[in-house]
Coordinates of C-alpha atoms in Angstrom, one line a residue:
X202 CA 104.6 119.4 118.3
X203 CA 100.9 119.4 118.1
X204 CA 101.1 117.6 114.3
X205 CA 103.3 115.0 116.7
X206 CA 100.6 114.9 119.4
X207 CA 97.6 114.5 116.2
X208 CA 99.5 111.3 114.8
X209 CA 100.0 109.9 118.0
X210 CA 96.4 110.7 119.6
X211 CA 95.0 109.4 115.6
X212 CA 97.4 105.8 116.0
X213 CA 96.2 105.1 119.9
X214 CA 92.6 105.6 118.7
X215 CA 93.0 103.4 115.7
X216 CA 94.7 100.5 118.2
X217 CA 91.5 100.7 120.4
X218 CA 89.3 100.4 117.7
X219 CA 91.7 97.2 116.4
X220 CA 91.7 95.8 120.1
X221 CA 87.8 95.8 119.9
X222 CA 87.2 94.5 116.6
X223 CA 85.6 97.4 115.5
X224 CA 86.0 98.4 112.0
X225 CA 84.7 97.0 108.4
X226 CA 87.2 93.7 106.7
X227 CA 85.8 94.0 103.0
X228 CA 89.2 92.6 101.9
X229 CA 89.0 88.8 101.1
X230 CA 91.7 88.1 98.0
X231 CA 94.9 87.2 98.7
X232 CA 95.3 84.5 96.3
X233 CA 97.5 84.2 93.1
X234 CA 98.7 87.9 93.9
X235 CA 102.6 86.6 94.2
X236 CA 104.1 88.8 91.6
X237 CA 107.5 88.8 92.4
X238 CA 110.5 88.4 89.7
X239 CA 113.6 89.1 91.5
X240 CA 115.0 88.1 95.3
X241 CA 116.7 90.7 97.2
X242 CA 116.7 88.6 100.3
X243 CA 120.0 87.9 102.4
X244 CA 119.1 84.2 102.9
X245 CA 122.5 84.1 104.8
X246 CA 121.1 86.4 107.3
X247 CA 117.7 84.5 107.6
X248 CA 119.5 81.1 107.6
X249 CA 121.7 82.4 110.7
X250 CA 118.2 83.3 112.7
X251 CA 116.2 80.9 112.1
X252 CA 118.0 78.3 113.5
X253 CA 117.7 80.0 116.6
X254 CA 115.0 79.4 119.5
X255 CA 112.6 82.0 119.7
X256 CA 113.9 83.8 117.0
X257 CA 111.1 85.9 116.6
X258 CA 110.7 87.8 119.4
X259 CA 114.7 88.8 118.7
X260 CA 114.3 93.4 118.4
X261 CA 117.6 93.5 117.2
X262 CA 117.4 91.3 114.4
X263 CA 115.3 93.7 112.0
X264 CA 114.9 90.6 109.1
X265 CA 112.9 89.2 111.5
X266 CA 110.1 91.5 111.1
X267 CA 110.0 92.0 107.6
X268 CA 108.8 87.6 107.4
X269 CA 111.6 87.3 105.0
X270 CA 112.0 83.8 106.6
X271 CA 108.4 82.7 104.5
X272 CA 110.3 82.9 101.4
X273 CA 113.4 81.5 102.9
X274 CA 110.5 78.4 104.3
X275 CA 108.9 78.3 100.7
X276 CA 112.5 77.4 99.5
X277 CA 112.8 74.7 102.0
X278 CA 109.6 73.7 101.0
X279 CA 106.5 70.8 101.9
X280 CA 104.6 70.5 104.8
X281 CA 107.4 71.6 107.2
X282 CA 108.1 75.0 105.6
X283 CA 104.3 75.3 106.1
X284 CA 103.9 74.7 109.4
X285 CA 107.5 76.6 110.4
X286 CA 105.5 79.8 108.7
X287 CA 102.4 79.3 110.1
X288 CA 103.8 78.9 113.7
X289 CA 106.6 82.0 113.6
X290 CA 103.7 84.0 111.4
X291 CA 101.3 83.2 114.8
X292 CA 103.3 84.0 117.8
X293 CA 104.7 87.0 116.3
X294 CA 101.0 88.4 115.5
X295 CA 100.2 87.4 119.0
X296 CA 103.4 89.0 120.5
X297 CA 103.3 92.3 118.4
X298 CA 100.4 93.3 117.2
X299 CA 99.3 95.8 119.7
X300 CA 102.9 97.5 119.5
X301 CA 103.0 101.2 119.0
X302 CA 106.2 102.1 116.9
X303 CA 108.6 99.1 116.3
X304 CA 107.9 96.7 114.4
X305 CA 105.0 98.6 113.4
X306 CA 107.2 101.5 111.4
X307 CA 105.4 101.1 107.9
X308 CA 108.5 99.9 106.1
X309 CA 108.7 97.0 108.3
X310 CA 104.9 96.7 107.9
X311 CA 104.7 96.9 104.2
X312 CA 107.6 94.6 104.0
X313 CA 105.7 92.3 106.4
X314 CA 102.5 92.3 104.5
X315 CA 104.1 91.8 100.9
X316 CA 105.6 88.5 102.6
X317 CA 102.5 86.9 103.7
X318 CA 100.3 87.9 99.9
X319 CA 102.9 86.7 98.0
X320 CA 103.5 83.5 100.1
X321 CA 99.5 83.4 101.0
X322 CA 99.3 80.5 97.9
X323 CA 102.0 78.1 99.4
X324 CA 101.3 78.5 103.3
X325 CA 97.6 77.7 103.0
X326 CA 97.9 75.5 99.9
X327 CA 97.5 72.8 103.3
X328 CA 95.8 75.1 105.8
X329 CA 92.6 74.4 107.3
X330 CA 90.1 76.8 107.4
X331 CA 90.6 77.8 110.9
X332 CA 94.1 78.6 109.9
X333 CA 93.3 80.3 106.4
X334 CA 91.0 82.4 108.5
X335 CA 93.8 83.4 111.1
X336 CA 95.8 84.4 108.1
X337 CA 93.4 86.8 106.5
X338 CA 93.3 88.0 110.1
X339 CA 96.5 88.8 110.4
X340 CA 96.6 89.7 106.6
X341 CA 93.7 92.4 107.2
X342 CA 95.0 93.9 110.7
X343 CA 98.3 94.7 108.5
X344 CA 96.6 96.2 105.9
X345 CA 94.5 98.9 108.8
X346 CA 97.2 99.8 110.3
X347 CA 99.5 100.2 106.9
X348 CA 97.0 102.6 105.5
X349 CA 96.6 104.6 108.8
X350 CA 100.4 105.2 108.6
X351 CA 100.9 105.6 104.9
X352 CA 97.8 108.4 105.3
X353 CA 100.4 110.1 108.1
X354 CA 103.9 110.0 106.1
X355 CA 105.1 112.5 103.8
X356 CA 105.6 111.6 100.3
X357 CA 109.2 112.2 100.7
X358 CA 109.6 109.6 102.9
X359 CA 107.3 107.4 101.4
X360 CA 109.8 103.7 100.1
X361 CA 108.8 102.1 96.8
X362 CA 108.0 99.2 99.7
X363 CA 105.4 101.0 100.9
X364 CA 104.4 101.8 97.3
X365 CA 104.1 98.0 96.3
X366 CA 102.5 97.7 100.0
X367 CA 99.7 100.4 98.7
X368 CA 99.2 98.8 95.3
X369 CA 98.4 94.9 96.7
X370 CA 96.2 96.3 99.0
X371 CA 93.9 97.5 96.2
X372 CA 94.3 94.5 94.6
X373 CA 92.7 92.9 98.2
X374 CA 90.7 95.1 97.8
X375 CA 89.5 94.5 94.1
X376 CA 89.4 97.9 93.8
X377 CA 92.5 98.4 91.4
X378 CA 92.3 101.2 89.1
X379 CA 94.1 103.6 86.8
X380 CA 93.6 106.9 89.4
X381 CA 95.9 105.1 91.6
X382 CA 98.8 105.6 88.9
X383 CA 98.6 109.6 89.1
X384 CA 99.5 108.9 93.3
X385 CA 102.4 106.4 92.1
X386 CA 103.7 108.9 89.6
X387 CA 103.8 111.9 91.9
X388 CA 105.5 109.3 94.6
X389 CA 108.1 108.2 92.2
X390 CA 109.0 111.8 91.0
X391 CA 109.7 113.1 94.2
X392 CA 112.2 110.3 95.0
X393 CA 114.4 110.0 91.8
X394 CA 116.6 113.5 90.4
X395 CA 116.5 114.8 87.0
X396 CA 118.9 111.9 85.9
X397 CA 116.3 109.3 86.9
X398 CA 118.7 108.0 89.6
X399 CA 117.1 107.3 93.5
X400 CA 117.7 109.9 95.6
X401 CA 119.3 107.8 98.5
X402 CA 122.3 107.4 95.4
X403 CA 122.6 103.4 96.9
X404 CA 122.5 101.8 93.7
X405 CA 121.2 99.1 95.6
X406 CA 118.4 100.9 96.6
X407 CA 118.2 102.3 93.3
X408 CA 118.0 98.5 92.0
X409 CA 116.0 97.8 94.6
X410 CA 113.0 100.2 93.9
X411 CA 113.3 99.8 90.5
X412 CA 112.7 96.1 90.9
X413 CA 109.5 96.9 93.1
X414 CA 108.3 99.3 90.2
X415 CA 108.5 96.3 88.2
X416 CA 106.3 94.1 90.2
X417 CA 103.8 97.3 90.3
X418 CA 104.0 97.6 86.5
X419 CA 103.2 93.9 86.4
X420 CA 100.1 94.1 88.9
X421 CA 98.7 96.6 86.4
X422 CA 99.2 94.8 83.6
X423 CA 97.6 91.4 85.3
X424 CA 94.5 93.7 85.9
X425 CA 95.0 94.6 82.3
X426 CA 95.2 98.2 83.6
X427 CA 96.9 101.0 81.2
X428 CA 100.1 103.0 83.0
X429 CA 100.8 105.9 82.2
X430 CA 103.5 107.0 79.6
X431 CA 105.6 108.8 82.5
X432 CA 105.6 105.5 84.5
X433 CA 107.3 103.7 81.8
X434 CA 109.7 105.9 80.9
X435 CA 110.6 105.6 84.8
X436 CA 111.0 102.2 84.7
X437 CA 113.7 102.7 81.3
X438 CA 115.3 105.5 82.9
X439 CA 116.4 104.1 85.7
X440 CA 117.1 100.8 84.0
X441 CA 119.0 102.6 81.8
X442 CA 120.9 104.2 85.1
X443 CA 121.0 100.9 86.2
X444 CA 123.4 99.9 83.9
X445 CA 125.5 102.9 84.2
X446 CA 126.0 102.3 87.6
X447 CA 128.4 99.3 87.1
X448 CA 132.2 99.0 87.1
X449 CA 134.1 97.3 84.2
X450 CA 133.3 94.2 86.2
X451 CA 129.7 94.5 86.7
X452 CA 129.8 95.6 90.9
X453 CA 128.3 98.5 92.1
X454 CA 129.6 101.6 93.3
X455 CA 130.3 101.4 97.2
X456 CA 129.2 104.4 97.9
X457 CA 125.9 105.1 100.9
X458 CA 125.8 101.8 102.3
X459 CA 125.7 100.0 99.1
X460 CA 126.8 96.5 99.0
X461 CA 127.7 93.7 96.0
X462 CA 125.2 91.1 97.9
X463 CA 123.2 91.0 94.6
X464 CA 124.8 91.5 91.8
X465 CA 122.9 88.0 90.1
X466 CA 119.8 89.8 91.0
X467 CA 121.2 93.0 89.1
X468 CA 121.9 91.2 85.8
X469 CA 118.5 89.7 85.6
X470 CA 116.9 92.4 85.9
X471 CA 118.8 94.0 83.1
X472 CA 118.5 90.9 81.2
X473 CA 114.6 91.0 81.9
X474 CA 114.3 94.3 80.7
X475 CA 116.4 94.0 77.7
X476 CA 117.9 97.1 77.8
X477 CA 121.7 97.1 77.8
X478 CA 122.8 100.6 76.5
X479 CA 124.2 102.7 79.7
X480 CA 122.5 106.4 80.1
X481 CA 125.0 109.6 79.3
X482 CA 123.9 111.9 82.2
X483 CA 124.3 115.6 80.1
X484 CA 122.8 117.7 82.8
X485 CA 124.7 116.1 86.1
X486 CA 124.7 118.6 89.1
X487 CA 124.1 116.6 91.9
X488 CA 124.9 113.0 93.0
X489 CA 127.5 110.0 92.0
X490 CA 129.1 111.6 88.7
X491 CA 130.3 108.9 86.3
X492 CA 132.6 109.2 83.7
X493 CA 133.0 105.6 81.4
X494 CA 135.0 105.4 78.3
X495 CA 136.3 102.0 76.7
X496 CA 138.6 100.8 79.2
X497 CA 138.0 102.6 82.5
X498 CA 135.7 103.5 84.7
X499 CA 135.4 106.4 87.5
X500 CA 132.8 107.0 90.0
X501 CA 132.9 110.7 92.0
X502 CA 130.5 111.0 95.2
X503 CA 129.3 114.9 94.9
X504 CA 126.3 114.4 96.5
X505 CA 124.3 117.3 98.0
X506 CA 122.7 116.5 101.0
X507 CA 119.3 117.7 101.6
X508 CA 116.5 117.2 104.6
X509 CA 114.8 114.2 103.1
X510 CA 114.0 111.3 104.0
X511 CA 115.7 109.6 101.5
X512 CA 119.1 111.2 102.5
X513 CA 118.9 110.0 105.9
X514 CA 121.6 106.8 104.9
X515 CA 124.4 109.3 103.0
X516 CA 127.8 108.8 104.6
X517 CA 130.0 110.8 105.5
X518 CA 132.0 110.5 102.2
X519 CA 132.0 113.4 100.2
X520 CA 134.7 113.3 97.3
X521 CA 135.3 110.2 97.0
X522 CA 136.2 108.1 94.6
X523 CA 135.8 104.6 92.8
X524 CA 137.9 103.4 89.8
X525 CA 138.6 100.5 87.8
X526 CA 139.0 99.7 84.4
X527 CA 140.3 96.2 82.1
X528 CA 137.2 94.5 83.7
X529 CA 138.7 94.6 87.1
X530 CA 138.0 97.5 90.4
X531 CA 141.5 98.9 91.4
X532 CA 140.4 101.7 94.2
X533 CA 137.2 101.5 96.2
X534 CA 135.5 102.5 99.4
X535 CA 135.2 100.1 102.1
X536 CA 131.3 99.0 101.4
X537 CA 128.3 98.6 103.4
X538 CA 127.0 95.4 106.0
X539 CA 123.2 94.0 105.9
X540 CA 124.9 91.9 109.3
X541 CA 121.7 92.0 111.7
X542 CA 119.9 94.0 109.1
X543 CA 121.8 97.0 109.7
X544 CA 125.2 99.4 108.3
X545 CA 127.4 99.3 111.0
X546 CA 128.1 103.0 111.7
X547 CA 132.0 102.6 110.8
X548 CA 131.1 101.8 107.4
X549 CA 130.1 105.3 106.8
X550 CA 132.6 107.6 108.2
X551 CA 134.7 108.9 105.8
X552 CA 138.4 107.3 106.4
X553 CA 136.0 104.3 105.7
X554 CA 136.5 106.1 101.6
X555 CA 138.9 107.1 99.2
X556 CA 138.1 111.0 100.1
X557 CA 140.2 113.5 101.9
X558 CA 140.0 114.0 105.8
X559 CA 141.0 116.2 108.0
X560 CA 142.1 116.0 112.1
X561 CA 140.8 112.0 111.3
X562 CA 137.1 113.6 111.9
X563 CA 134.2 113.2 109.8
X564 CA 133.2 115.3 107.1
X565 CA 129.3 115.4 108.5
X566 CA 128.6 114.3 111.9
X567 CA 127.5 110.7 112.0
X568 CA 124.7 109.0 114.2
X569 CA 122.9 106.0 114.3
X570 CA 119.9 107.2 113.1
X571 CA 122.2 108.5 110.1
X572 CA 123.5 112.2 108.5
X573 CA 123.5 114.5 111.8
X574 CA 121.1 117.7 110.2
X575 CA 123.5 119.9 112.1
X576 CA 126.4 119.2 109.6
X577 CA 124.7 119.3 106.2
X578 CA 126.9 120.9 103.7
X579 CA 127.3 122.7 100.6
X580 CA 128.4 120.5 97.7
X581 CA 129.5 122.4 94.7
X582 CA 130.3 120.3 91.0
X583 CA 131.7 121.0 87.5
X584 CA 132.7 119.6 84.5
X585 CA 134.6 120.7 81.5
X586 CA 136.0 119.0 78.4
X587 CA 138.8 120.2 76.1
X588 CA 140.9 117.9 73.5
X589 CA 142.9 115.4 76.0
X590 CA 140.3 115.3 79.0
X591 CA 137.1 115.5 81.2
X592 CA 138.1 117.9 84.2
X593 CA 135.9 116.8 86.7
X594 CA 135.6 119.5 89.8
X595 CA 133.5 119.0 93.6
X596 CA 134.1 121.2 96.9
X597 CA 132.5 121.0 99.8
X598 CA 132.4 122.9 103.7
X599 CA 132.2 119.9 105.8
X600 CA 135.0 121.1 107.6
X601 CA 133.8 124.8 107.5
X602 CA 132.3 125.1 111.3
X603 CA 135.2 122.9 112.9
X604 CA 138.3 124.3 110.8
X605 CA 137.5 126.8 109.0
X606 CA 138.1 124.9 105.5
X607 CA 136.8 124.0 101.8
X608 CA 137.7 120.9 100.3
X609 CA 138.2 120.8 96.7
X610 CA 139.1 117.4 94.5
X611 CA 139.7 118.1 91.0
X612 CA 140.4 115.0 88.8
X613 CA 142.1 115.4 84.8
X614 CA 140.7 111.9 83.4
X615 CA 142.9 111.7 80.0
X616 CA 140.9 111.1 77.0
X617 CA 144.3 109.2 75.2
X618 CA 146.0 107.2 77.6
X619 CA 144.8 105.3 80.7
X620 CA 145.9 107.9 82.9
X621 CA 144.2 110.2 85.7
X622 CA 145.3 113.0 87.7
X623 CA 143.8 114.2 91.4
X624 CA 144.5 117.5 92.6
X625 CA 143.2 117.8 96.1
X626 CA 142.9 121.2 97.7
X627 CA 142.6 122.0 101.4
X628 CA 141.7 125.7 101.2
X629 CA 141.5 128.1 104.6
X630 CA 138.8 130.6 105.0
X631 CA 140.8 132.0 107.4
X632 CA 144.0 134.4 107.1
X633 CA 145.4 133.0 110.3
X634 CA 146.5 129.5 109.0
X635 CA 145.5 127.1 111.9
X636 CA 147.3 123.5 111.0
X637 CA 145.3 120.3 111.0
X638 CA 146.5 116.6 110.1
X639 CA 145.4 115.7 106.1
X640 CA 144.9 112.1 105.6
X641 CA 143.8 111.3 102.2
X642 CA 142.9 107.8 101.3
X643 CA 142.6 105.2 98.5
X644 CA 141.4 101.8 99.3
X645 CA 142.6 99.2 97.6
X646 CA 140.7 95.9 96.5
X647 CA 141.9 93.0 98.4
X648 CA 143.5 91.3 95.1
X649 CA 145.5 94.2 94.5
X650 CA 149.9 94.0 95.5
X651 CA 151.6 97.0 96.1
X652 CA 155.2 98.1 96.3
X653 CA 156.7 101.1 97.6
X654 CA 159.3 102.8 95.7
X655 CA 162.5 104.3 98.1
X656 CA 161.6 107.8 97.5
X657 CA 158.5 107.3 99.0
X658 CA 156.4 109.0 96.6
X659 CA 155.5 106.2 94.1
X660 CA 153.7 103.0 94.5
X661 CA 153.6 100.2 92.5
X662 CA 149.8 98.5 91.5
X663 CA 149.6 94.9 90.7
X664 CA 145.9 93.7 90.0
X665 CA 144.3 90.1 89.9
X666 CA 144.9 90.6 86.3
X667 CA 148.0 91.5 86.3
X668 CA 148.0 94.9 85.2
X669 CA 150.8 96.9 86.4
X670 CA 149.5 100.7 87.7
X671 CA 151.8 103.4 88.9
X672 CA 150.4 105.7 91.6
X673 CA 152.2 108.9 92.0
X674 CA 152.1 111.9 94.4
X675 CA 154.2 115.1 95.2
X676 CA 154.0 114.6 99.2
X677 CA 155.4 111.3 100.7
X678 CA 153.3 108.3 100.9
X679 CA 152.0 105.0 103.4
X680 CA 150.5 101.5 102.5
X681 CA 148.6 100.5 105.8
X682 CA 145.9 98.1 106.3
X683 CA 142.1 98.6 105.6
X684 CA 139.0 96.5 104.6
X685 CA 136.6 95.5 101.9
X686 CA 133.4 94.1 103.2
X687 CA 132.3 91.4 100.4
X688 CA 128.8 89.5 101.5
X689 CA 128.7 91.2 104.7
X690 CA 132.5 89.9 105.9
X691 CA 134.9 92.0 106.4
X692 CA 138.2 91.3 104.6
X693 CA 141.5 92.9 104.7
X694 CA 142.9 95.1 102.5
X695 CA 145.2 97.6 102.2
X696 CA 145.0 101.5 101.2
X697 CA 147.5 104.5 100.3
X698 CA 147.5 106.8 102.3
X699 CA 149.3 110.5 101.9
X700 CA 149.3 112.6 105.4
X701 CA 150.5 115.9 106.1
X702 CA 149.9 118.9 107.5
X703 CA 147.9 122.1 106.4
X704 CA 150.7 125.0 106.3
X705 CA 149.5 127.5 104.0
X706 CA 146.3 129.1 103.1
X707 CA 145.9 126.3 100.2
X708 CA 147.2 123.2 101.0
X709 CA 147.5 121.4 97.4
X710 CA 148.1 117.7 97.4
X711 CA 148.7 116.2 93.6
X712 CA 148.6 112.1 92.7
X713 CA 148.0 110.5 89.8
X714 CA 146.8 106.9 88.8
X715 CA 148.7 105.6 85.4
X716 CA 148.7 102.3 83.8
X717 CA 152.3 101.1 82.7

């Protein structure tokens, strides 16, 4: 409370002081500091909003105060992109530059001010002075009240934004040097596990500060300042991960949120780097475990949640699964919306992924604001390996407070023939067997056909390819109706579905997945 009451007192102070022009404005160079390689802007978003009146003083519109739009003006290009930036870049500084929380959060900030450096050549390149001067205004009141907040955050929650954010304002500065790699190097540490993989495990967001490590990396060696060794191998790592991360047809893994809106973006980046070998993760515990061979791929979402800031966007999707193989996705989770800038909630429960639920509740408590800290849970994982397969084990207590049960997926990936088998365990705690409703799902991708066979228990699989599948269970099966969201619109889909009831101390539910 009183750490709440300091940050609060320090911001109001620093707005007076902002409001009275007090304070010294040493920074003057904001040209030719555009460093940027790779877009991960949803133009379709911006293109929807700025055809709107008064689109920036829209709160609920979040793009809007990031000035995506610049880039999306530089594209349009000549003196009417310039003037559309200057006048949306002007009354939302007059509108919003006293604010106290939104926009002012320092992700939005830092966003902000990366926008306006790195489009500071084209919107002045026909400024007059009066303008230009405006603009290093605006430019300089962004960096005060970025470094206030940055100076107030914990590292933990500090984004590789924020990072990049940090690093040009040096560069404004002109005071660039190698002690500010130590900072970066602790920053990056504490945000990517043992495996090198972001700790939010969105491989978008993995991509995405990867890609803002990049630009840093190129800053320094503009300034021909040395990195060090440890930053480099970061960047390789997680390039390396990068790569792992893909299905046989190049998408992502739609697990957290994560979304196929840049997969272009994706192979450029690997292409830039010119690393194309995938990384074997040996010492997995905790995350999105990955097993690849020659033909198939599998994805399994054993993520321990913890109380970082980095976890904050986790659904509520533990044990799910992702699979494809032959250069085509067969079963996937529903994927994540950057619609008005945000994951619509729905997205992240967990019949919204190929993962066991029970009482058609969520396996952690969902909110707006993201993972309820009430209902973190234990995620346990193992792996073992004998002659015909990886045995691939996660559990987890989601259910534990509410119904007194464990979760437990196990998955036989056959080393010899395209063939997988799921074991799924419901397992009471409790020697009075209470009985709650199983529904365990498997969405499909919206190319996929299926056919149910008369006993119920066996479904037929045909892909875009025309590969035929055979999905089996020992309990009776359903084909209803789901989506896929592909660049942010919904589609439908469909999704097998086996449903029961918990009557014994371990309910075990077996399926299997079996090319034919």
């Amino acid at each position: 409370m009183i750490n709440y009451l300091y940050k609060n007192f320090y911001r109001s102070c620093q707005l007076l002081f902002l409001r009275v022009g007090l304070g010294k404005s040493n920074y003057k160079n904001f040209k030719d500091l555009n460093f940027k390689q790779n877009d991960f802007i949803n133009y379709k978003i911006v293109k929807y909003y700025v055809q709107k009146n008064n689109f920036i003083n829209n709160i609920n519109i979040q793009d809007v105060h990031t000035f995506n739009f610049l880039s999306f003006y530089q594209k349009l290009g000549g003196k009417k992109g310039i003037e559309l930036s200057k006048k949306n870049i002007f009354l939302w500084f007059n509108k919003f530059k006293f604010y106290g929380k939104f926009p002012w959060n320092t992700e939005h900030a830092s966003k902000r001010f990366i926008n306006l450096v790195y489009n500071y050549d084209f919107i002045c390149s026909i400024s007059n002075k009066k303008e230009i001067t405006k603009i290093n205004k605006i430019i300089i009141f962004h960096i005060k009240r970025i470094t206030l907040e940055l100076g107030l955050k914990k590292a933990d929650s500090i984004s590789s934004s924020e990072i990049l954010a940090l690093v040009l304002i040096e560069c404004c500065k002109n005071s660039l040097n190698s002690k500010l790699i130590k900072k970066i190097d602790n920053l990056i540490n504490i945000q990517i596990d043992e495996n090198s993989v972001h700790k939010s495990y969105n491989i978008l967001e993995h991509a995405k500060f990867l890609n803002n490590l990049i630009e840093i990396r190129n800053i320094f060696l503009f300034f021909n300042i040395k990195t060090s060794h440890d930053f480099k191998n970061n960047i390789l790592a997680m390039t390396s991960v990068l790569k792992t991360y893909q299905h046989a047809d190049t998408s992502l893994p739609l697990f957290n949120g994560c979304n196929n809106n840049y997969n272009k973006t994706i192979e450029k980046i690997l292409e830039n780097e010119q690393f194309v070998k995938t990384k074997i993760l040996t010492k997995f515990k905790n995350g999105i475990a990955v097993n690849k061979d020659s033909k198939k791929v599998i994805f399994f979402d054993v993520v321990q949640p913890y109380n970082q800031g980095f976890h904050n966007e986790l659904n509520s999707g533990s044990l799910a699964i992702e699979i494809s193989a032959f250069g085509e996705k067969i079963i996937t989770n529903c994927g994540g919306s950057e619609v008005e800038g945000k994951n619509p909630a729905y997205l992240k429960y967990s019949a919204a992924h190929s993962t066991i639920i029970l009482d058609n509740t969520n396996i952690s408590e969902i909110k707006e604001s993201g993972l309820s800290k009430d209902y973190l849970k234990k995620v346990n994982f193992e792996t073992k390996e004998n002659d015909n397969s990886v045995i691939l084990t996660g559990t987890h207590n989601g259910y534990l407070t509410n119904y007194k049960k464990i979760c437990k997926r196990t998955l036989f990936i056959n080393k010899k023939k395209e063939l997988l088998k799921g074991e799924d365990t419901i397992i009471s705690t409790k020697s009075i067997i209470k009985k709650n409703v199983y529904h365990i799902r498997f969405h499909l991708m919206p190319e996929v056909s299926t056919t149910l066979t008369e006993n119920k228990k066996n479904v037929i699989i045909k892909t875009k390819k025309n590969n035929i599948w055979m999905f089996k269970s020992n309990k009776k099966i359903l084909i209803e109706k789901s989506i896929f969201v592909n660049n942010d619109i919904a589609n439908e889909t469909s999704q097998i579905v086996i449903s029961g009831v918990t009557s014994s101390l371990n309910t075990k539910i077996e399926w299997s997945l079996e090319k034919i």
